[in-house]
């Protein structure tokens, strides 16, 4: 397949689709009961809403780009290899979603031959649609955004996620958390990696770090950070952050310092 010519139009359509599906998700959040929640593993939950939202997204995106493949969290569609692949998390922040909290998002990336060329993260409750296309600037609801200009870790607000499936490295992770609390304005934990990333992209946070994330959590948000002028790497400073399960995203002005602190606590 060829790379789509009009990425701008495609991106607008993806925002439109995620807004439609977002309305469905918000309505269903009010109807959720304990019976709607299934466990996929330790502290790993899914509801019929995650699956139904994914099915809706897949059918709309299939119609938008016939022949494209899919890599999706809930596996409601065959995970085909293709030159163009949609990487989708229908609800990033499911634990927040099932507890009635407003912080969750739809995350959609499009990769061409393995490289992200379009990213959309829709923060559903606030109707904030973050987006970017290859060669373009990062946007929030149609307005250009960029990473913050703060350059000192001591002036920064950071965000992270706590490991809840792999507890093997929890203590080292918490020590790192304590160290960074002391060095910054604070470290938040929002519960949606995709939102964490796009909040870096628009300058609300200086940096985000987490480990154990999956491609559907990060592909769209990390691309939006890059297009907003930020820097995203794995903990070795390399580019393996979509599939490598280690990610540090920041405004680029303190990434090296932060990477050093992470490695002090968290060397492989
Ligand atoms: C989770 C969220 C969370 C992160 C987890 C992810 P889910 O995604 O992004 O912030 O800490 O590692 O699995 O399960 O809500 O789609
Ligand atoms: Ca997720
Ligand atoms: Ca999810």
Coordinates of C-alpha atoms and ligand atoms in Angstrom, one line a residue:
X1 CA 0.0 0.0 0.0
X2 CA 1.1 3.6 -0.6
X3 CA 1.4 6.2 2.1
X4 CA -1.9 8.2 2.2
X5 CA -1.5 11.4 0.3
X6 CA -3.8 13.7 2.4
X7 CA -2.7 13.0 6.0
X8 CA -4.3 16.2 7.2
X9 CA -7.8 15.1 6.0
X10 CA -7.2 11.6 7.4
X11 CA -6.3 13.2 10.8
X12 CA -9.4 15.3 10.8
X13 CA -11.5 12.2 10.1
X14 CA -9.8 10.2 12.9
X15 CA -10.5 13.1 15.4
X16 CA -14.2 13.0 14.2
X17 CA -14.4 9.2 14.6
X18 CA -12.8 9.4 18.1
X19 CA -15.3 12.1 19.1
X20 CA -18.2 9.9 18.0
X21 CA -16.9 6.9 19.9
X22 CA -16.0 9.1 22.9
X23 CA -19.7 10.0 23.2
X24 CA -20.6 6.3 23.3
X25 CA -17.9 5.7 26.0
X26 CA -19.2 8.6 28.2
X27 CA -22.8 7.4 28.0
X28 CA -21.8 3.9 28.9
X29 CA -19.6 5.0 31.9
X30 CA -22.8 6.1 33.6
X31 CA -24.4 2.6 33.1
X32 CA -21.4 0.5 34.3
X33 CA -22.0 -2.0 37.1
X34 CA -19.6 -4.4 38.8
X35 CA -21.0 -7.1 36.5
X36 CA -19.6 -5.2 33.5
X37 CA -16.0 -5.6 34.7
X38 CA -13.8 -8.6 33.7
X39 CA -10.3 -9.3 34.9
X40 CA -7.6 -10.0 32.3
X41 CA -4.9 -10.6 35.0
X42 CA -3.6 -9.0 38.1
X43 CA -5.1 -5.4 38.3
X44 CA -5.8 -5.6 34.6
X45 CA -9.5 -5.0 33.8
X46 CA -11.7 -4.7 30.7
X47 CA -15.3 -3.9 30.2
X48 CA -17.8 -4.5 27.4
X49 CA -17.3 -0.7 26.6
X50 CA -13.6 -1.2 25.8
X51 CA -14.5 -4.0 23.4
X52 CA -17.5 -2.3 21.8
X53 CA -15.5 1.0 21.4
X54 CA -12.7 -0.9 19.7
X55 CA -15.1 -2.6 17.3
X56 CA -16.6 0.8 16.4
X57 CA -13.2 2.4 15.9
X58 CA -12.0 -0.5 13.8
X59 CA -15.0 -0.5 11.4
X60 CA -14.8 3.2 10.9
X61 CA -11.0 3.2 10.3
X62 CA -11.3 0.2 8.0
X63 CA -13.8 2.2 5.9
X64 CA -11.5 5.2 6.0
X65 CA -8.4 3.3 4.8
X66 CA -9.4 -0.1 3.2
X67 CA -6.6 -2.7 3.3
X68 CA -4.9 -1.3 6.4
X69 CA -4.0 -3.6 9.3
X70 CA -4.6 -3.4 13.0
X71 CA -2.7 -3.8 16.3
X72 CA -5.3 -3.3 19.0
X73 CA -5.4 -3.9 22.8
X74 CA -8.6 -5.8 23.0
X75 CA -7.9 -8.0 19.9
X76 CA -11.5 -7.6 18.6
X77 CA -10.1 -7.8 15.1
X78 CA -7.5 -10.1 13.4
X79 CA -4.1 -8.5 14.1
X80 CA -2.9 -8.4 10.4
X81 CA 0.5 -7.4 9.3
X82 CA 0.3 -4.6 6.7
X83 CA 2.3 -1.7 5.4
X84 CA -0.3 0.6 7.0
X85 CA -1.2 -0.4 10.5
X86 CA -3.6 1.3 13.0
X87 CA -2.4 1.0 16.6
X88 CA -5.4 1.4 18.9
X89 CA -6.2 1.6 22.6
X90 CA -10.0 2.1 22.7
X91 CA -9.9 3.3 26.4
X92 CA -6.5 4.2 27.9
X93 CA -7.2 4.5 31.6
X94 CA -9.7 1.7 32.1
X95 CA -9.1 1.6 35.9
X96 CA -10.1 5.3 36.0
X97 CA -13.0 4.6 33.7
X98 CA -14.5 1.8 35.9
X99 CA -14.1 3.9 39.0
X100 CA -16.0 6.8 37.5
X101 CA -13.0 9.1 37.2
X102 CA -12.9 11.4 34.1
X103 CA -9.3 10.7 33.1
X104 CA -9.2 8.3 30.2
X105 CA -8.6 8.6 26.5
X106 CA -8.8 7.0 23.0
X107 CA -5.4 6.5 21.5
X108 CA -5.0 5.9 17.7
X109 CA -1.8 5.9 15.8
X110 CA -1.2 5.1 12.1
X111 CA 2.2 3.5 11.2
X112 CA 3.6 3.2 7.7
X113 CA 6.3 0.5 7.4
X114 CA 6.7 0.6 11.2
X115 CA 7.0 4.3 11.5
X116 CA 4.2 6.5 13.0
X117 CA 2.9 9.0 10.6
X118 CA -0.3 10.1 12.4
X119 CA -1.4 10.2 16.0
X120 CA -4.6 11.1 17.8
X121 CA -5.2 11.1 21.5
X122 CA -8.7 12.2 22.5
X123 CA -9.2 13.0 26.1
X124 CA -12.9 12.2 26.1
X125 CA -14.3 13.9 29.2
X126 CA -12.7 17.3 28.4
X127 CA -13.2 16.8 24.6
X128 CA -9.6 17.6 24.0
X129 CA -8.4 16.1 20.8
X130 CA -4.6 16.1 20.5
X131 CA -3.2 15.2 17.1
X132 CA -0.2 15.3 14.8
X133 CA 0.8 14.2 11.3
X134 CA 4.2 13.5 9.8
X135 CA 5.8 16.8 8.7
X136 CA 3.2 18.8 10.7
X137 CA 2.9 20.5 14.0
X138 CA 1.2 19.0 17.0
X139 CA -2.4 20.3 17.6
X140 CA -5.0 20.5 20.3
X141 CA -8.5 21.0 19.0
X142 CA -7.1 22.7 15.9
X143 CA -4.5 25.0 17.7
X144 CA -0.8 24.4 17.5
X145 CA 0.8 23.2 20.8
X146 CA 4.4 22.8 21.9
X147 CA 6.4 21.4 24.8
X148 CA 7.2 23.7 27.7
X149 CA 10.3 25.9 27.8
X150 CA 11.3 25.1 31.4
X151 CA 14.8 23.9 31.5
X152 CA 15.5 23.1 35.2
X153 CA 14.4 19.9 36.8
X154 CA 13.8 21.9 40.0
X155 CA 11.1 23.9 38.2
X156 CA 9.4 20.9 36.5
X157 CA 6.2 19.0 37.0
X158 CA 6.6 15.3 36.1
X159 CA 4.2 12.4 35.6
X160 CA 4.7 8.7 35.8
X161 CA 2.8 5.4 36.1
X162 CA 3.3 2.7 38.7
X163 CA 3.8 -0.8 37.7
X164 CA 0.8 -2.9 38.7
X165 CA 1.3 -6.1 36.7
X166 CA 5.1 -6.6 37.2
X167 CA 5.8 -6.0 40.8
X168 CA 9.4 -7.3 40.6
X169 CA 10.9 -3.8 40.2
X170 CA 8.4 -1.9 42.3
X171 CA 10.8 -1.0 45.1
X172 CA 13.4 0.4 42.7
X173 CA 10.6 2.3 41.0
X174 CA 9.4 3.8 44.2
X175 CA 12.9 4.9 45.2
X176 CA 13.2 6.6 41.8
X177 CA 9.8 8.3 42.5
X178 CA 11.1 9.6 45.9
X179 CA 14.3 10.9 44.3
X180 CA 12.4 12.8 41.6
X181 CA 9.8 14.1 44.1
X182 CA 12.7 15.8 45.9
X183 CA 14.2 17.2 42.7
X184 CA 11.0 18.6 41.1
X185 CA 7.8 20.5 41.8
X186 CA 6.1 17.1 42.1
X187 CA 5.4 13.8 40.3
X188 CA 1.8 13.0 39.3
X189 CA 0.1 9.7 38.4
X190 CA -2.9 10.2 36.2
X191 CA -3.6 6.6 35.1
X192 CA -3.6 7.1 31.3
X193 CA -0.2 7.0 29.6
X194 CA -1.6 8.5 26.4
X195 CA -2.9 11.5 28.4
X196 CA 0.5 11.7 30.3
X197 CA 2.2 12.0 26.9
X198 CA 0.0 14.6 25.3
X199 CA 0.2 16.7 28.5
X200 CA 3.9 16.8 27.9
X201 CA 3.3 17.8 24.3
X202 CA 1.2 20.8 25.3
X203 CA 3.6 21.9 28.1
X204 CA 1.5 20.9 31.2
X205 CA 4.2 18.5 32.3
X206 CA 7.9 18.7 31.6
X207 CA 8.4 14.9 31.3
X208 CA 6.8 11.5 31.6
X209 CA 8.5 8.2 32.4
X210 CA 7.1 4.7 32.8
X211 CA 8.0 1.1 32.1
X212 CA 6.0 -1.9 31.0
X213 CA 3.9 0.0 28.5
X214 CA 2.5 -1.5 25.3
X215 CA 2.5 0.0 21.8
X216 CA -1.2 1.0 21.9
X217 CA -0.5 3.0 25.1
X218 CA 2.3 5.1 23.6
X219 CA 2.5 5.1 19.8
X220 CA 0.1 8.0 19.2
X221 CA 1.1 10.1 22.3
X222 CA 4.9 9.7 21.8
X223 CA 4.6 10.9 18.2
X224 CA 2.5 13.9 19.3
X225 CA 5.3 14.8 21.8
X226 CA 7.9 14.6 19.0
X227 CA 5.8 16.8 16.7
X228 CA 5.4 19.3 19.5
X229 CA 9.2 19.7 19.7
X230 CA 9.8 17.2 22.5
X231 CA 12.2 14.2 22.8
X232 CA 11.2 10.6 23.4
X233 CA 13.6 7.8 24.0
X234 CA 14.1 4.5 25.8
X235 CA 16.2 4.4 28.9
X236 CA 19.4 3.9 26.9
X237 CA 18.6 7.0 24.9
X238 CA 17.6 5.0 21.9
X239 CA 14.5 4.9 19.7
X240 CA 13.0 1.6 21.0
X241 CA 10.2 3.1 23.1
X242 CA 7.0 2.0 21.2
X243 CA 7.8 -1.8 21.5
X244 CA 10.6 -1.7 24.1
X245 CA 8.5 -1.1 27.2
X246 CA 10.6 1.7 28.5
X247 CA 9.8 5.3 27.8
X248 CA 11.0 8.7 28.8
X249 CA 9.3 11.7 27.0
X250 CA 10.1 15.3 27.8
X251 CA 10.5 18.8 26.5
X252 CA 14.1 17.8 25.6
X253 CA 15.7 20.3 28.0
X254 CA 16.1 17.9 30.9
X255 CA 15.8 14.5 29.3
X256 CA 19.5 13.7 29.7
X257 CA 19.5 14.6 33.4
X258 CA 16.3 12.6 34.0
X259 CA 17.6 9.6 32.1
X260 CA 20.7 9.6 34.3
X261 CA 18.5 9.6 37.4
X262 CA 16.4 6.8 36.0
X263 CA 19.4 4.7 35.2
X264 CA 20.9 5.2 38.7
X265 CA 17.8 3.4 40.1
X266 CA 16.7 1.3 37.3
X267 CA 19.7 -0.1 35.4
X268 CA 18.9 -3.4 33.7
Ligands
LIG1 C1 -2.9 1.6 31.3 C2 -2.7 3.1 31.5 C3 -1.9 3.4 32.7 C4 -0.5 2.7 32.6 C5 -0.7 1.2 32.4 C6 -1.5 0.9 31.1 P1 -5.1 0.7 30.2 O1 -3.6 1.3 30.1 O2 -2.1 3.7 30.4 O3 -1.6 4.8 32.8 O4 0.1 2.9 33.9 O5 0.5 0.6 32.3 O6 -1.7 -0.4 30.9 O7 -5.0 -0.7 30.7 O8 -5.9 1.5 31.0 O9 -5.5 0.7 28.7
LIG2 CA1 -3.6 1.4 27.7
LIG3 CA1 -7.0 0.1 27.2

